[in-house]
Amino acid sequence: MDISGGIQATISGRYAIALFELAREAKAIDAVESDLDRVRQGLHESDMLRRLVTSPVVGRTEAGRAIAAAADALALGEITRNLLGVLAQNRRLGELERVVRDFRMLAARHRGETTAEVVSAHPLAPAQVDALKQQLRARTGRDVTVDLSVDPALLGGLVVRIGSQMIDSSIRTRLNALAHAMKG
């Protein structure tokens, strides 16, 4: 069963598919997904790690050493550690966040779930996340995994993206629509 959903056309998608296949063969999809969650959290919390993966001036050797140290600090498994090494060697660390996103989408599809990218103005409470999942499940007819992020520029509300469908109930969008309507 093909679960790639067309992501093989992107660089990050090809890495994510290869990683997913390795994880599936090793029966370690959940472990790799957990590792990637820690990597993603590290990217959001550590300026140093974020600079490492986005800097074009860091050489392959230095990037390899630094990413290996980061993998040690995050206590990553061998499969995830190897992915980071390959990305560093191929000078593709800039693709890391997209690889994580694409892998999570593949893992969700493998479990029969749909992934929704949810951006909110403020962090959502666990009860709000549960209510949102229930609403999205009712709308899609499938279990939904949410990928949460925060963007204070939204001012309030949510932007939810499921596949090619987007639901934008942010205050920023409403204010922009009002400003546009007032211009005539």
mmCIF file of C-alpha atoms in Angstrom:
data_model
loop_
_atom_site.group_PDB
_atom_site.id
_atom_site.type_symbol
_atom_site.label_atom_id
_atom_site.label_comp_id
_atom_site.label_asym_id
_atom_site.label_seq_id
_atom_site.Cartn_x
_atom_site.Cartn_y
_atom_site.Cartn_z
ATOM 1 C CA MET A 1 0.000 0.000 0.000
ATOM 2 C CA ASP A 2 1.421 3.356 -1.065
ATOM 3 C CA ILE A 3 1.129 5.906 1.714
ATOM 4 C CA SER A 4 3.531 8.493 0.310
ATOM 5 C CA GLY A 5 0.727 10.720 -0.986
ATOM 6 C CA GLY A 6 2.910 12.517 -3.534
ATOM 7 C CA ILE A 7 5.577 13.744 -1.124
ATOM 8 C CA GLN A 8 8.259 11.834 -3.035
ATOM 9 C CA ALA A 9 8.485 14.844 -5.356
ATOM 10 C CA THR A 10 10.208 16.894 -2.632
ATOM 11 C CA ILE A 11 13.669 16.505 -1.153
ATOM 12 C CA SER A 12 12.280 16.286 2.365
ATOM 13 C CA GLY A 13 9.688 13.786 1.191
ATOM 14 C CA ARG A 14 12.313 11.459 -0.258
ATOM 15 C CA TYR A 15 14.276 11.504 3.003
ATOM 16 C CA ALA A 16 11.070 10.995 5.010
ATOM 17 C CA ILE A 17 10.011 8.040 2.845
ATOM 18 C CA ALA A 18 13.437 6.418 3.174
ATOM 19 C CA LEU A 19 13.367 6.971 6.940
ATOM 20 C CA PHE A 20 9.835 5.588 7.166
ATOM 21 C CA GLU A 21 10.787 2.461 5.213
ATOM 22 C CA LEU A 22 13.773 1.865 7.504
ATOM 23 C CA ALA A 23 11.636 2.408 10.587
ATOM 24 C CA ARG A 24 8.928 0.085 9.266
ATOM 25 C CA GLU A 25 11.447 -2.672 8.509
ATOM 26 C CA ALA A 26 12.886 -2.304 12.019
ATOM 27 C CA LYS A 27 9.358 -2.134 13.521
ATOM 28 C CA ALA A 28 10.375 1.170 15.082
ATOM 29 C CA ILE A 29 7.932 3.695 13.585
ATOM 30 C CA ASP A 30 6.725 4.871 17.006
ATOM 31 C CA ALA A 31 10.280 5.116 18.382
ATOM 32 C CA VAL A 32 11.483 7.138 15.384
ATOM 33 C CA GLU A 33 8.423 9.381 15.587
ATOM 34 C CA SER A 34 9.168 9.991 19.262
ATOM 35 C CA ASP A 35 12.795 10.801 18.390
ATOM 36 C CA LEU A 36 11.672 13.226 15.717
ATOM 37 C CA ASP A 37 9.322 14.922 18.169
ATOM 38 C CA ARG A 38 12.325 15.529 20.435
ATOM 39 C CA VAL A 39 14.308 16.863 17.457
ATOM 40 C CA ARG A 40 11.461 19.203 16.542
ATOM 41 C CA GLN A 41 11.166 20.393 20.116
ATOM 42 C CA GLY A 42 14.938 20.926 20.211
ATOM 43 C CA LEU A 43 14.760 23.018 17.048
ATOM 44 C CA HIS A 44 12.106 25.231 18.616
ATOM 45 C CA GLU A 45 13.878 25.583 21.970
ATOM 46 C CA SER A 46 17.553 25.798 20.996
ATOM 47 C CA ASP A 47 18.866 28.741 19.017
ATOM 48 C CA MET A 48 22.171 26.917 18.614
ATOM 49 C CA LEU A 49 20.567 23.834 17.059
ATOM 50 C CA ARG A 50 18.375 25.986 14.822
ATOM 51 C CA ARG A 51 21.429 27.939 13.631
ATOM 52 C CA LEU A 52 23.284 24.688 12.981
ATOM 53 C CA VAL A 53 20.597 23.321 10.675
ATOM 54 C CA THR A 54 20.019 26.605 8.834
ATOM 55 C CA SER A 55 23.571 27.936 8.459
ATOM 56 C CA PRO A 56 25.084 27.548 4.995
ATOM 57 C CA VAL A 57 28.587 28.276 6.294
ATOM 58 C CA VAL A 58 28.906 25.210 8.536
ATOM 59 C CA GLY A 59 30.951 22.572 6.722
ATOM 60 C CA ARG A 60 30.015 18.903 6.423
ATOM 61 C CA THR A 61 32.517 17.697 9.002
ATOM 62 C CA GLU A 62 31.618 20.328 11.579
ATOM 63 C CA ALA A 63 27.899 19.821 10.966
ATOM 64 C CA GLY A 64 28.339 16.056 11.333
ATOM 65 C CA ARG A 65 30.129 16.428 14.662
ATOM 66 C CA ALA A 66 27.675 19.002 15.986
ATOM 67 C CA ILE A 67 24.604 17.031 14.932
ATOM 68 C CA ALA A 68 26.069 13.866 16.503
ATOM 69 C CA ALA A 69 26.493 15.785 19.768
ATOM 70 C CA ALA A 70 22.900 17.022 19.490
ATOM 71 C CA ALA A 71 21.723 13.439 18.871
ATOM 72 C CA ASP A 72 23.553 12.355 22.039
ATOM 73 C CA ALA A 73 21.996 15.191 24.035
ATOM 74 C CA LEU A 74 18.518 14.287 22.755
ATOM 75 C CA ALA A 75 19.130 10.547 23.389
ATOM 76 C CA LEU A 76 18.095 9.616 19.848
ATOM 77 C CA GLY A 77 17.919 6.080 18.534
ATOM 78 C CA GLU A 78 20.221 4.709 15.863
ATOM 79 C CA ILE A 79 17.835 5.152 12.921
ATOM 80 C CA THR A 80 17.174 8.812 13.703
ATOM 81 C CA ARG A 81 20.841 9.418 14.492
ATOM 82 C CA ASN A 82 21.771 7.972 11.086
ATOM 83 C CA LEU A 83 19.235 10.220 9.347
ATOM 84 C CA LEU A 84 20.785 13.292 10.965
ATOM 85 C CA GLY A 85 24.245 12.141 9.909
ATOM 86 C CA VAL A 86 23.120 11.638 6.310
ATOM 87 C CA LEU A 87 21.434 15.044 6.251
ATOM 88 C CA ALA A 88 24.614 16.664 7.592
ATOM 89 C CA GLN A 89 26.831 14.789 5.117
ATOM 90 C CA ASN A 90 24.604 15.741 2.186
ATOM 91 C CA ARG A 91 24.291 19.358 3.400
ATOM 92 C CA ARG A 92 20.526 18.946 3.785
ATOM 93 C CA LEU A 93 20.073 19.838 7.465
ATOM 94 C CA GLY A 94 17.932 22.751 6.300
ATOM 95 C CA GLU A 95 15.334 20.160 5.266
ATOM 96 C CA LEU A 96 15.128 18.668 8.770
ATOM 97 C CA GLU A 97 11.868 20.309 9.892
ATOM 98 C CA ARG A 98 10.162 19.331 6.641
ATOM 99 C CA VAL A 99 11.491 15.758 6.940
ATOM 100 C CA VAL A 100 10.005 15.576 10.443
ATOM 101 C CA ARG A 101 6.665 16.899 9.168
ATOM 102 C CA ASP A 102 6.613 14.480 6.224
ATOM 103 C CA PHE A 103 7.575 11.494 8.404
ATOM 104 C CA ARG A 104 4.797 12.320 10.874
ATOM 105 C CA MET A 105 2.343 12.465 7.973
ATOM 106 C CA LEU A 106 3.523 9.047 6.704
ATOM 107 C CA ALA A 107 3.267 7.534 10.195
ATOM 108 C CA ALA A 108 -0.247 8.948 10.643
ATOM 109 C CA ARG A 109 -1.348 7.529 7.283
ATOM 110 C CA HIS A 110 0.161 4.189 8.233
ATOM 111 C CA ARG A 111 -2.037 4.202 11.357
ATOM 112 C CA GLY A 112 -5.082 5.245 9.324
ATOM 113 C CA GLU A 113 -5.099 8.786 10.688
ATOM 114 C CA THR A 114 -5.219 12.187 9.064
ATOM 115 C CA THR A 115 -2.780 14.889 10.112
ATOM 116 C CA ALA A 116 -3.947 18.443 10.688
ATOM 117 C CA GLU A 117 -1.501 21.328 10.978
ATOM 118 C CA VAL A 118 -2.951 23.720 13.552
ATOM 119 C CA VAL A 119 -1.564 27.204 14.139
ATOM 120 C CA SER A 120 -2.940 29.181 17.068
ATOM 121 C CA ALA A 121 -2.195 32.622 18.484
ATOM 122 C CA HIS A 122 -1.558 31.124 21.929
ATOM 123 C CA PRO A 123 -0.677 27.611 23.129
ATOM 124 C CA LEU A 124 -3.765 25.410 23.361
ATOM 125 C CA ALA A 125 -4.739 23.664 26.596
ATOM 126 C CA PRO A 126 -5.049 19.848 26.464
ATOM 127 C CA ALA A 127 -8.855 20.113 26.737
ATOM 128 C CA GLN A 128 -8.905 22.492 23.754
ATOM 129 C CA VAL A 129 -6.752 20.100 21.722
ATOM 130 C CA ASP A 130 -9.090 17.210 22.547
ATOM 131 C CA ALA A 131 -12.156 19.257 21.553
ATOM 132 C CA LEU A 132 -10.446 20.287 18.316
ATOM 133 C CA LYS A 133 -9.600 16.643 17.522
ATOM 134 C CA GLN A 134 -13.240 15.679 18.088
ATOM 135 C CA GLN A 135 -14.443 18.453 15.752
ATOM 136 C CA LEU A 136 -11.939 17.472 13.079
ATOM 137 C CA ARG A 137 -12.823 13.782 13.451
ATOM 138 C CA ALA A 138 -16.501 14.658 12.918
ATOM 139 C CA ARG A 139 -15.602 16.724 9.861
ATOM 140 C CA THR A 140 -13.205 14.213 8.225
ATOM 141 C CA GLY A 141 -14.635 10.910 9.432
ATOM 142 C CA ARG A 142 -11.150 9.744 10.469
ATOM 143 C CA ASP A 143 -8.950 9.950 13.533
ATOM 144 C CA VAL A 144 -6.902 13.129 13.410
ATOM 145 C CA THR A 145 -3.393 13.768 14.674
ATOM 146 C CA VAL A 146 -2.702 17.447 15.252
ATOM 147 C CA ASP A 147 0.608 19.151 14.632
ATOM 148 C CA LEU A 148 0.459 22.250 16.843
ATOM 149 C CA SER A 149 2.394 25.471 16.438
ATOM 150 C CA VAL A 150 1.987 29.010 17.768
ATOM 151 C CA ASP A 151 2.033 32.257 15.778
ATOM 152 C CA PRO A 152 1.231 35.326 17.913
ATOM 153 C CA ALA A 153 0.710 37.350 14.722
ATOM 154 C CA LEU A 154 -2.682 35.617 14.301
ATOM 155 C CA LEU A 155 -3.931 37.702 17.280
ATOM 156 C CA GLY A 156 -6.550 35.033 18.055
ATOM 157 C CA GLY A 157 -8.356 32.085 16.522
ATOM 158 C CA LEU A 158 -6.900 29.175 14.563
ATOM 159 C CA VAL A 159 -5.621 28.239 11.148
ATOM 160 C CA VAL A 160 -6.173 24.522 10.446
ATOM 161 C CA ARG A 161 -4.716 22.797 7.394
ATOM 162 C CA ILE A 162 -5.719 19.227 6.510
ATOM 163 C CA GLY A 163 -4.152 18.192 3.227
ATOM 164 C CA SER A 164 -5.098 20.859 0.688
ATOM 165 C CA GLN A 165 -8.032 22.134 2.768
ATOM 166 C CA MET A 166 -7.510 25.182 4.996
ATOM 167 C CA ILE A 167 -9.816 26.616 7.645
ATOM 168 C CA ASP A 168 -8.706 30.101 8.670
ATOM 169 C CA SER A 169 -10.639 31.557 11.595
ATOM 170 C CA SER A 170 -7.862 33.856 12.763
ATOM 171 C CA ILE A 171 -8.557 37.399 13.874
ATOM 172 C CA ARG A 172 -5.739 38.619 11.616
ATOM 173 C CA THR A 173 -7.553 37.260 8.534
ATOM 174 C CA ARG A 174 -10.876 38.708 9.659
ATOM 175 C CA LEU A 175 -9.285 42.143 10.198
ATOM 176 C CA ASN A 176 -7.599 41.972 6.789
ATOM 177 C CA ALA A 177 -10.926 41.064 5.154
ATOM 178 C CA LEU A 178 -12.630 43.952 6.949
ATOM 179 C CA ALA A 179 -9.892 46.387 5.886
ATOM 180 C CA HIS A 180 -10.195 45.171 2.298
ATOM 181 C CA ALA A 181 -14.005 45.539 2.359
ATOM 182 C CA MET A 182 -13.736 49.084 3.743
ATOM 183 C CA LYS A 183 -11.409 50.101 0.885
ATOM 184 C CA GLY A 184 -14.231 49.324 -1.502
#
